[in-house]
Amino acid sequence: MKKIFCLFFVCCLLAALNSQAQVSIPDTLQKTTQAFDINTATERWLNTLTPAQRAKSDAYFEGGYWLQLWSTLYAILVGGIFLLTGLSRGIKNLVVGVSIPVLPNIFYIFIYLLLAYVFLFPLNVYQDYFREHQYALSNMTFPAWLKDQMIGLGLMLVFGSLILMLVYWAISKTGKSWWLWGAGIVIAFAAFGAFIAPVFLSPLFNDYKPLAEGKLKNEILSMARANSIPAENVYQFDASKQSDRVSANVSGFASTTRISLNDNLLKRCTPAEIKAVMGHEMGHYVMNHVYKGLFETAVFLVILFALVNIFFQMIISRYGDRLGIAGISDIGGLPLLVVLFTVASFIFTPLTNTMVRTQETEADMFGLNAAREPDGEAHVDMLLSEYRKIDPGYWEEIIFYDHPSGRNRVHMAMQWKAEHLNDCK
Ligand SMILES: [Zn+2]
């Protein structure tokens, strides 16, 4: 912690010195900066996409905005099926005969999660399978897709049941302050999930193996050492079985933190481009984004739980009898809780997107400094535009983007290039 404050202080000092030094930019740099126009270079990169490519990625990404709305409305509909058709009461009657404490709740939760998955399946299969194929963004056969779905469903049933069981246990023990304890339970599981994901969860969907020895790996590890990252290995995974999307990630924390890149990146990108991506991922590590993300998520979850609790109480006080829900401790209220969480999460999407996008922008800047490959970064941004609209409006980006837009990323890379022309290769 001390080290971070120390680093922060040094950075502030350097920034202050730098702002004073801005008055006298060396002549040589001024000349080259003038010769290299940032906006022209940005447009040149954006124009490497054909109008047809842009139209396709715009349609795909903009369709996603509507899908977020439809998914929320669909989730409300599913909640309505549980609460208004007597389905929820039926499940409650079915499990109420079990006399062992806690078990009725577990049975209700398990049946609810399973049925909810079945009800949501039509939208799920359209969004995740047919639509991805419609835009030629998936390499998966239907059986392979279904297999991943079943693994996901299994994880959801195990961890979802466990989390909800604990939340209802907290409700029974803590009464009115349940929402604070509920948020705490979900945060603890989020941290646990982040910790075990790289080692136990991600390998359920993809094969992970160490990146082959060679020049590229040496260069990546050298970059890692130059940034004080104690990485001894870099991992690659076979994302090509799902799609052609290039991506990498830094996942886990504490002893399970690892940097992984996918095989599409290896196949489709030059070493310079791969280094640009790895620089970005290292930025996440160096700037402790996993910990900061967990902290931000914790604050967000407490607010979310508090709001959901208020609205739940308001609805129950008016419609509790009609919905057959006695109070917050009634397991039959679970479908209503899920609807409220879904709606609240939808409303807060611009906020959560901005939380993530801010970190991604920081990682972009770190990556440019670490890899020193602005054109490599710009080319990767073009590849990412296959599934992310490249040039959105100002508010469109704030509301819908969990990463900076391609235009902003390229512009940032070109600005970096303009200001470092003399030390670029
Ligand atoms: Zn990132």
Short mmCIF file of C-alpha atoms and ligand atoms in Angstrom, two decimals:
data_model
loop_
_atom_site.label_atom_id
_atom_site.label_comp_id
_atom_site.label_asym_id
_atom_site.label_seq_id
_atom_site.Cartn_x
_atom_site.Cartn_y
_atom_site.Cartn_z
CA MET A 1 0.00 0.00 0.00
CA LYS A 2 2.84 2.31 0.98
CA LYS A 3 4.45 1.58 -2.37
CA ILE A 4 1.29 2.62 -4.23
CA PHE A 5 1.08 5.94 -2.41
CA CYS A 6 4.76 6.50 -3.04
CA LEU A 7 4.27 5.77 -6.73
CA PHE A 8 1.23 8.03 -6.82
CA PHE A 9 3.23 10.84 -5.25
CA VAL A 10 6.09 10.42 -7.73
CA CYS A 11 3.61 10.37 -10.64
CA CYS A 12 1.97 13.57 -9.41
CA LEU A 13 5.37 15.20 -9.08
CA LEU A 14 6.37 14.12 -12.57
CA ALA A 15 3.03 15.29 -13.96
CA ALA A 16 3.52 18.67 -12.32
CA LEU A 17 7.06 18.97 -13.69
CA ASN A 18 5.82 17.86 -17.08
CA SER A 19 3.06 20.44 -17.23
CA GLN A 20 5.63 23.14 -16.53
CA ALA A 21 7.95 21.72 -19.16
CA GLN A 22 5.22 21.90 -21.81
CA VAL A 23 6.17 25.49 -22.55
CA SER A 24 9.34 24.52 -24.36
CA ILE A 25 8.84 21.54 -26.66
CA PRO A 26 12.09 20.75 -28.47
CA ASP A 27 12.15 22.08 -32.06
CA THR A 28 12.77 18.65 -33.57
CA LEU A 29 9.71 17.15 -31.88
CA GLN A 30 7.59 20.14 -32.84
CA LYS A 31 8.50 19.67 -36.49
CA THR A 32 7.75 15.98 -36.57
CA THR A 33 4.53 16.46 -34.58
CA GLN A 34 3.37 18.99 -37.16
CA ALA A 35 4.25 16.62 -40.00
CA PHE A 36 2.18 13.85 -38.46
CA ASP A 37 -1.45 14.81 -38.25
CA ILE A 38 -3.25 12.80 -35.57
CA ASN A 39 -6.72 13.21 -37.04
CA THR A 40 -5.61 12.32 -40.57
CA ALA A 41 -3.77 9.25 -39.29
CA THR A 42 -6.87 8.22 -37.29
CA GLU A 43 -9.14 8.59 -40.33
CA ARG A 44 -6.67 6.64 -42.44
CA TRP A 45 -6.89 3.72 -40.03
CA LEU A 46 -10.68 3.90 -39.84
CA ASN A 47 -10.87 3.94 -43.62
CA THR A 48 -9.10 0.60 -43.80
CA LEU A 49 -12.55 -0.82 -43.05
CA THR A 50 -14.77 -1.14 -46.10
CA PRO A 51 -18.26 0.44 -45.98
CA ALA A 52 -19.70 -3.10 -45.97
CA GLN A 53 -17.56 -4.11 -42.96
CA ARG A 54 -18.64 -0.99 -41.08
CA ALA A 55 -22.31 -1.48 -41.91
CA LYS A 56 -22.16 -5.07 -40.68
CA SER A 57 -20.44 -4.28 -37.40
CA ASP A 58 -22.70 -1.25 -36.80
CA ALA A 59 -25.80 -3.40 -37.34
CA TYR A 60 -24.49 -6.15 -35.07
CA PHE A 61 -23.52 -3.80 -32.25
CA GLU A 62 -26.58 -1.54 -32.46
CA GLY A 63 -28.81 -4.62 -32.49
CA GLY A 64 -27.16 -5.43 -29.16
CA TYR A 65 -28.58 -2.22 -27.64
CA TRP A 66 -32.10 -3.41 -28.40
CA LEU A 67 -31.30 -6.90 -27.21
CA GLN A 68 -30.44 -5.49 -23.79
CA LEU A 69 -33.91 -3.95 -23.64
CA TRP A 70 -35.66 -7.08 -24.98
CA SER A 71 -33.74 -9.29 -22.51
CA THR A 72 -34.89 -7.11 -19.62
CA LEU A 73 -38.53 -7.13 -20.80
CA TYR A 74 -38.30 -10.88 -21.39
CA ALA A 75 -36.97 -11.38 -17.85
CA ILE A 76 -39.93 -9.37 -16.51
CA LEU A 77 -42.24 -11.62 -18.52
CA VAL A 78 -40.61 -14.74 -17.06
CA GLY A 79 -40.99 -13.27 -13.56
CA GLY A 80 -44.65 -12.63 -14.38
CA ILE A 81 -45.12 -16.27 -15.40
CA PHE A 82 -43.78 -17.41 -12.03
CA LEU A 83 -45.77 -14.93 -9.96
CA LEU A 84 -49.05 -14.45 -11.81
CA THR A 85 -49.84 -17.94 -13.11
CA GLY A 86 -49.48 -19.66 -9.74
CA LEU A 87 -46.27 -21.40 -10.79
CA SER A 88 -44.30 -19.96 -7.87
CA ARG A 89 -47.04 -20.99 -5.42
CA GLY A 90 -47.07 -24.45 -7.00
CA ILE A 91 -43.34 -24.92 -6.47
CA LYS A 92 -43.71 -23.66 -2.89
CA ASN A 93 -46.49 -26.16 -2.19
CA LEU A 94 -44.35 -28.89 -3.68
CA VAL A 95 -41.34 -28.25 -1.45
CA VAL A 96 -43.10 -27.12 1.72
CA GLY A 97 -43.65 -30.72 2.85
CA VAL A 98 -39.93 -31.19 3.35
CA SER A 99 -39.55 -30.88 7.08
CA ILE A 100 -35.77 -30.47 7.31
CA PRO A 101 -34.88 -26.76 7.78
CA VAL A 102 -33.34 -24.88 4.81
CA LEU A 103 -34.07 -27.77 2.41
CA PRO A 104 -37.41 -26.38 1.12
CA ASN A 105 -35.60 -23.16 0.18
CA ILE A 106 -32.86 -25.09 -1.62
CA PHE A 107 -35.41 -27.17 -3.57
CA TYR A 108 -37.40 -24.05 -4.52
CA ILE A 109 -34.24 -22.22 -5.63
CA PHE A 110 -33.02 -25.19 -7.68
CA ILE A 111 -36.39 -25.69 -9.46
CA TYR A 112 -36.72 -21.92 -10.02
CA LEU A 113 -33.24 -21.61 -11.56
CA LEU A 114 -33.80 -24.62 -13.80
CA LEU A 115 -37.23 -23.45 -15.03
CA ALA A 116 -36.02 -19.86 -15.49
CA TYR A 117 -33.20 -21.19 -17.69
CA VAL A 118 -35.75 -23.15 -19.76
CA PHE A 119 -38.02 -20.09 -20.16
CA LEU A 120 -35.08 -17.88 -21.13
CA PHE A 121 -33.68 -20.45 -23.55
CA PRO A 122 -35.44 -19.17 -26.73
CA LEU A 123 -33.91 -15.70 -26.33
CA ASN A 124 -30.62 -17.23 -25.28
CA VAL A 125 -30.37 -19.52 -28.32
CA TYR A 126 -31.30 -16.67 -30.69
CA GLN A 127 -28.87 -14.19 -29.16
CA ASP A 128 -25.95 -16.46 -28.54
CA TYR A 129 -26.18 -18.99 -31.36
CA PHE A 130 -28.33 -17.98 -34.35
CA ARG A 131 -27.53 -14.30 -34.28
CA GLU A 132 -23.78 -14.95 -33.92
CA HIS A 133 -23.97 -17.21 -37.00
CA GLN A 134 -26.11 -14.66 -38.86
CA TYR A 135 -23.19 -12.20 -38.52
CA ALA A 136 -20.59 -14.90 -39.20
CA LEU A 137 -19.12 -14.38 -35.73
CA SER A 138 -19.33 -17.94 -34.45
CA ASN A 139 -17.42 -21.09 -35.30
CA MET A 140 -19.54 -23.32 -33.10
CA THR A 141 -21.73 -26.21 -34.18
CA PHE A 142 -25.04 -26.44 -32.30
CA PRO A 143 -23.95 -29.49 -30.23
CA ALA A 144 -20.71 -27.71 -29.23
CA TRP A 145 -22.69 -24.59 -28.29
CA LEU A 146 -25.16 -26.67 -26.31
CA LYS A 147 -22.32 -28.41 -24.47
CA ASP A 148 -20.93 -25.02 -23.31
CA GLN A 149 -24.45 -24.01 -22.30
CA MET A 150 -24.89 -27.15 -20.21
CA ILE A 151 -21.57 -26.52 -18.43
CA GLY A 152 -22.73 -22.95 -17.75
CA LEU A 153 -26.09 -24.20 -16.51
CA GLY A 154 -24.40 -26.69 -14.19
CA LEU A 155 -22.20 -23.94 -12.71
CA MET A 156 -25.21 -21.65 -12.37
CA LEU A 157 -27.24 -24.32 -10.58
CA VAL A 158 -24.43 -25.12 -8.14
CA PHE A 159 -23.17 -21.59 -7.38
CA GLY A 160 -26.54 -19.85 -7.91
CA SER A 161 -28.27 -22.22 -5.48
CA LEU A 162 -25.49 -21.79 -2.94
CA ILE A 163 -25.49 -17.99 -3.12
CA LEU A 164 -29.31 -17.71 -2.95
CA MET A 165 -29.48 -20.21 -0.12
CA LEU A 166 -27.00 -18.10 1.87
CA VAL A 167 -28.87 -14.88 1.03
CA TYR A 168 -32.13 -16.36 2.36
CA TRP A 169 -30.28 -17.65 5.40
CA ALA A 170 -28.97 -14.09 5.96
CA ILE A 171 -32.53 -12.78 5.58
CA SER A 172 -33.75 -15.16 8.29
CA LYS A 173 -30.93 -14.16 10.65
CA THR A 174 -30.55 -10.44 10.07
CA GLY A 175 -34.06 -9.23 9.21
CA LYS A 176 -34.22 -5.65 7.97
CA SER A 177 -30.50 -5.29 7.31
CA TRP A 178 -30.49 -8.39 5.08
CA TRP A 179 -29.63 -6.35 1.97
CA LEU A 180 -26.25 -5.40 3.43
CA TRP A 181 -25.46 -9.02 4.27
CA GLY A 182 -26.83 -10.18 0.92
CA ALA A 183 -24.51 -7.78 -0.90
CA GLY A 184 -21.62 -9.05 1.25
CA ILE A 185 -22.37 -12.66 0.30
CA VAL A 186 -22.48 -11.87 -3.43
CA ILE A 187 -19.25 -9.85 -3.18
CA ALA A 188 -17.53 -12.73 -1.38
CA PHE A 189 -18.62 -15.10 -4.17
CA ALA A 190 -17.53 -12.61 -6.85
CA ALA A 191 -14.07 -12.52 -5.27
CA PHE A 192 -14.02 -16.29 -4.90
CA GLY A 193 -15.19 -16.70 -8.51
CA ALA A 194 -12.50 -14.32 -9.78
CA PHE A 195 -9.91 -16.27 -7.79
CA ILE A 196 -10.88 -19.75 -8.99
CA ALA A 197 -11.93 -18.81 -12.56
CA PRO A 198 -8.52 -19.01 -14.27
CA VAL A 199 -7.62 -22.33 -12.67
CA PHE A 200 -10.96 -24.15 -12.41
CA LEU A 201 -13.68 -22.41 -14.47
CA SER A 202 -12.11 -21.15 -17.72
CA PRO A 203 -10.53 -24.57 -18.48
CA LEU A 204 -14.07 -26.05 -18.50
CA PHE A 205 -14.71 -24.14 -21.72
CA ASN A 206 -11.26 -23.93 -23.35
CA ASP A 207 -7.91 -25.65 -23.29
CA TYR A 208 -5.19 -23.56 -21.72
CA LYS A 209 -1.54 -24.27 -22.27
CA PRO A 210 1.69 -22.32 -21.88
CA LEU A 211 2.60 -20.22 -24.92
CA ALA A 212 5.25 -22.01 -27.01
CA GLU A 213 8.85 -21.12 -26.19
CA GLY A 214 10.39 -18.69 -28.65
CA LYS A 215 11.04 -15.08 -29.55
CA LEU A 216 7.46 -13.90 -28.97
CA LYS A 217 7.22 -15.42 -25.50
CA ASN A 218 10.64 -14.01 -24.58
CA GLU A 219 9.57 -10.55 -25.72
CA ILE A 220 6.31 -10.74 -23.75
CA LEU A 221 8.13 -11.93 -20.60
CA SER A 222 10.73 -9.22 -21.11
CA MET A 223 7.91 -6.64 -21.25
CA ALA A 224 6.51 -8.18 -18.08
CA ARG A 225 9.85 -7.86 -16.26
CA ALA A 226 10.20 -4.25 -17.44
CA ASN A 227 6.88 -3.54 -15.74
CA SER A 228 7.61 -5.38 -12.49
CA ILE A 229 5.22 -8.21 -13.28
CA PRO A 230 6.46 -11.44 -11.70
CA ALA A 231 5.07 -13.54 -14.58
CA GLU A 232 6.93 -16.70 -15.37
CA ASN A 233 4.51 -17.87 -17.99
CA VAL A 234 2.02 -16.65 -20.55
CA TYR A 235 -0.91 -18.87 -21.50
CA GLN A 236 -2.73 -19.41 -24.76
CA PHE A 237 -6.21 -20.85 -25.18
CA ASP A 238 -8.17 -22.26 -28.10
CA ALA A 239 -10.83 -19.56 -28.51
CA SER A 240 -10.96 -20.37 -32.25
CA LYS A 241 -13.34 -23.21 -31.44
CA GLN A 242 -15.88 -20.55 -30.45
CA SER A 243 -15.12 -17.67 -32.85
CA ASP A 244 -12.43 -15.76 -34.78
CA ARG A 245 -12.43 -12.92 -32.26
CA VAL A 246 -9.01 -11.80 -31.09
CA SER A 247 -8.72 -11.32 -27.38
CA ALA A 248 -6.55 -11.70 -24.35
CA ASN A 249 -7.22 -11.31 -20.68
CA VAL A 250 -5.69 -11.00 -17.31
CA SER A 251 -7.73 -13.01 -14.87
CA GLY A 252 -7.70 -14.19 -11.28
CA PHE A 253 -5.91 -12.51 -8.43
CA ALA A 254 -3.33 -13.25 -5.78
CA SER A 255 -1.72 -16.59 -6.65
CA THR A 256 -4.05 -17.34 -9.58
CA THR A 257 -3.40 -14.17 -11.61
CA ARG A 258 -2.41 -15.06 -15.13
CA ILE A 259 -2.08 -13.45 -18.51
CA SER A 260 -3.68 -15.42 -21.33
CA LEU A 261 -3.95 -14.74 -25.03
CA ASN A 262 -6.12 -16.55 -27.50
CA ASP A 263 -5.04 -18.53 -30.54
CA ASN A 264 -6.87 -16.13 -32.90
CA LEU A 265 -4.55 -13.39 -31.75
CA LEU A 266 -1.56 -15.62 -32.53
CA LYS A 267 -2.94 -16.53 -35.96
CA ARG A 268 -4.21 -13.14 -37.10
CA CYS A 269 -1.73 -10.67 -35.63
CA THR A 270 1.91 -9.73 -36.09
CA PRO A 271 4.27 -9.83 -33.07
CA ALA A 272 4.01 -6.02 -32.83
CA GLU A 273 0.22 -6.26 -32.63
CA ILE A 274 0.36 -9.07 -30.08
CA LYS A 275 2.74 -6.99 -27.96
CA ALA A 276 0.30 -4.07 -28.15
CA VAL A 277 -2.44 -6.34 -26.76
CA MET A 278 -0.20 -7.83 -24.08
CA GLY A 279 0.86 -4.33 -23.01
CA HIS A 280 -2.82 -3.53 -22.44
CA GLU A 281 -3.33 -6.72 -20.40
CA MET A 282 -0.23 -5.99 -18.33
CA GLY A 283 -1.73 -2.58 -17.61
CA HIS A 284 -4.68 -4.27 -15.95
CA TYR A 285 -2.28 -6.22 -13.76
CA VAL A 286 0.05 -3.36 -12.84
CA MET A 287 -2.81 -0.99 -12.05
CA ASN A 288 -4.51 -3.62 -9.84
CA HIS A 289 -7.68 -3.50 -11.88
CA VAL A 290 -8.96 -6.81 -10.50
CA TYR A 291 -8.88 -5.45 -6.93
CA LYS A 292 -10.22 -2.04 -7.93
CA GLY A 293 -12.93 -3.71 -9.99
CA LEU A 294 -13.95 -5.84 -7.01
CA PHE A 295 -14.07 -2.79 -4.77
CA GLU A 296 -16.18 -0.84 -7.27
CA THR A 297 -18.44 -3.88 -7.68
CA ALA A 298 -18.81 -4.07 -3.90
CA VAL A 299 -19.94 -0.44 -3.65
CA PHE A 300 -22.27 -0.92 -6.60
CA LEU A 301 -23.79 -4.10 -5.15
CA VAL A 302 -24.53 -2.49 -1.79
CA ILE A 303 -26.41 0.31 -3.57
CA LEU A 304 -28.17 -2.20 -5.83
CA PHE A 305 -29.28 -4.39 -2.91
CA ALA A 306 -30.47 -1.35 -0.94
CA LEU A 307 -32.58 -0.11 -3.87
CA VAL A 308 -33.99 -3.56 -4.64
CA ASN A 309 -34.96 -3.95 -0.98
CA ILE A 310 -36.83 -0.61 -1.00
CA PHE A 311 -38.75 -1.44 -4.17
CA PHE A 312 -39.46 -5.02 -3.01
CA GLN A 313 -40.99 -3.71 0.24
CA MET A 314 -43.04 -1.12 -1.67
CA ILE A 315 -44.45 -3.72 -4.07
CA ILE A 316 -45.16 -6.28 -1.34
CA SER A 317 -46.95 -3.78 0.87
CA ARG A 318 -49.42 -3.15 -2.01
CA TYR A 319 -49.56 -6.36 -3.98
CA GLY A 320 -48.15 -8.95 -1.55
CA ASP A 321 -51.48 -10.80 -1.18
CA ARG A 322 -52.17 -10.89 -4.90
CA LEU A 323 -48.67 -12.17 -5.66
CA GLY A 324 -48.76 -14.65 -2.79
CA ILE A 325 -45.61 -13.26 -1.18
CA ALA A 326 -45.68 -12.86 2.60
CA GLY A 327 -42.48 -10.81 2.92
CA ILE A 328 -38.79 -10.70 2.15
CA SER A 329 -38.15 -13.99 3.96
CA ASP A 330 -40.75 -15.79 1.79
CA ILE A 331 -38.86 -17.86 -0.79
CA GLY A 332 -41.83 -17.34 -3.13
CA GLY A 333 -40.60 -13.74 -3.52
CA LEU A 334 -37.46 -14.88 -5.32
CA PRO A 335 -38.88 -14.31 -8.86
CA LEU A 336 -39.77 -10.73 -7.86
CA LEU A 337 -36.30 -10.15 -6.40
CA VAL A 338 -34.72 -11.42 -9.65
CA VAL A 339 -36.93 -9.13 -11.76
CA LEU A 340 -35.99 -6.13 -9.60
CA PHE A 341 -32.27 -6.95 -9.83
CA THR A 342 -32.56 -7.37 -13.61
CA VAL A 343 -34.34 -4.05 -14.08
CA ALA A 344 -31.95 -2.20 -11.73
CA SER A 345 -28.91 -3.70 -13.49
CA PHE A 346 -30.37 -2.62 -16.85
CA ILE A 347 -30.91 0.95 -15.62
CA PHE A 348 -27.37 1.10 -14.21
CA THR A 349 -25.77 -0.27 -17.39
CA PRO A 350 -24.24 3.11 -18.37
CA LEU A 351 -22.66 3.34 -14.91
CA THR A 352 -21.23 -0.20 -14.87
CA ASN A 353 -20.06 0.20 -18.48
CA THR A 354 -18.30 3.41 -17.54
CA MET A 355 -16.64 1.74 -14.55
CA VAL A 356 -15.19 -0.94 -16.86
CA ARG A 357 -14.48 1.41 -19.77
CA THR A 358 -12.45 3.72 -17.51
CA GLN A 359 -10.16 0.84 -16.58
CA GLU A 360 -9.92 -0.23 -20.22
CA THR A 361 -8.87 3.29 -21.24
CA GLU A 362 -6.19 3.28 -18.54
CA ALA A 363 -4.97 -0.12 -19.76
CA ASP A 364 -4.85 1.19 -23.35
CA MET A 365 -2.57 4.03 -22.31
CA PHE A 366 -0.41 1.70 -20.26
CA GLY A 367 -0.20 -0.67 -23.23
CA LEU A 368 0.97 2.08 -25.57
CA ASN A 369 3.73 3.04 -23.17
CA ALA A 370 4.73 -0.56 -22.46
CA ALA A 371 4.60 -1.99 -25.99
CA ARG A 372 5.39 1.21 -27.93
CA GLU A 373 3.46 -0.15 -30.90
CA PRO A 374 0.78 2.47 -31.73
CA ASP A 375 0.18 1.10 -35.23
CA GLY A 376 0.00 -2.43 -33.82
CA GLU A 377 -2.65 -1.19 -31.40
CA ALA A 378 -4.54 0.56 -34.21
CA HIS A 379 -4.59 -2.60 -36.31
CA VAL A 380 -5.92 -4.67 -33.43
CA ASP A 381 -8.61 -2.01 -32.95
CA MET A 382 -9.65 -2.64 -36.56
CA LEU A 383 -9.97 -6.36 -35.84
CA LEU A 384 -12.04 -5.63 -32.73
CA SER A 385 -14.39 -3.57 -34.88
CA GLU A 386 -15.69 -6.84 -36.33
CA TYR A 387 -18.03 -6.99 -33.34
CA ARG A 388 -17.91 -3.47 -31.91
CA LYS A 389 -19.17 -0.40 -33.78
CA ILE A 390 -16.08 1.64 -34.55
CA ASP A 391 -17.37 5.19 -34.48
CA PRO A 392 -20.27 5.80 -32.07
CA GLY A 393 -21.67 9.12 -30.89
CA TYR A 394 -20.48 10.64 -27.60
CA TRP A 395 -23.44 9.51 -25.45
CA GLU A 396 -23.75 6.23 -27.32
CA GLU A 397 -20.24 5.35 -26.15
CA ILE A 398 -20.93 6.39 -22.55
CA ILE A 399 -24.16 4.38 -22.37
CA PHE A 400 -23.37 1.22 -24.30
CA TYR A 401 -19.57 0.72 -24.41
CA ASP A 402 -17.64 -1.30 -21.84
CA HIS A 403 -14.45 -0.59 -23.83
CA PRO A 404 -13.41 2.63 -25.53
CA SER A 405 -14.68 2.86 -29.10
CA GLY A 406 -12.33 1.92 -31.94
CA ARG A 407 -12.13 5.56 -33.01
CA ASN A 408 -11.05 6.74 -29.57
CA ARG A 409 -8.56 3.90 -29.18
CA VAL A 410 -6.98 4.62 -32.58
CA HIS A 411 -6.97 8.35 -31.86
CA MET A 412 -5.23 7.73 -28.55
CA ALA A 413 -2.67 5.51 -30.29
CA MET A 414 -2.04 8.09 -33.00
CA GLN A 415 -1.68 10.85 -30.44
CA TRP A 416 0.85 8.73 -28.58
CA LYS A 417 2.64 8.11 -31.87
CA ALA A 418 2.71 11.82 -32.73
CA GLU A 419 4.18 12.69 -29.36
CA HIS A 420 6.73 9.88 -29.43
CA LEU A 421 7.70 9.85 -33.09
CA ASN A 422 11.34 10.30 -32.23
CA ASP A 423 11.51 7.26 -29.98
CA CYS A 424 9.30 4.95 -32.09
CA LYS A 425 10.95 2.34 -34.23
ZN ZN B 1 -8.75 -4.77 -21.12
#
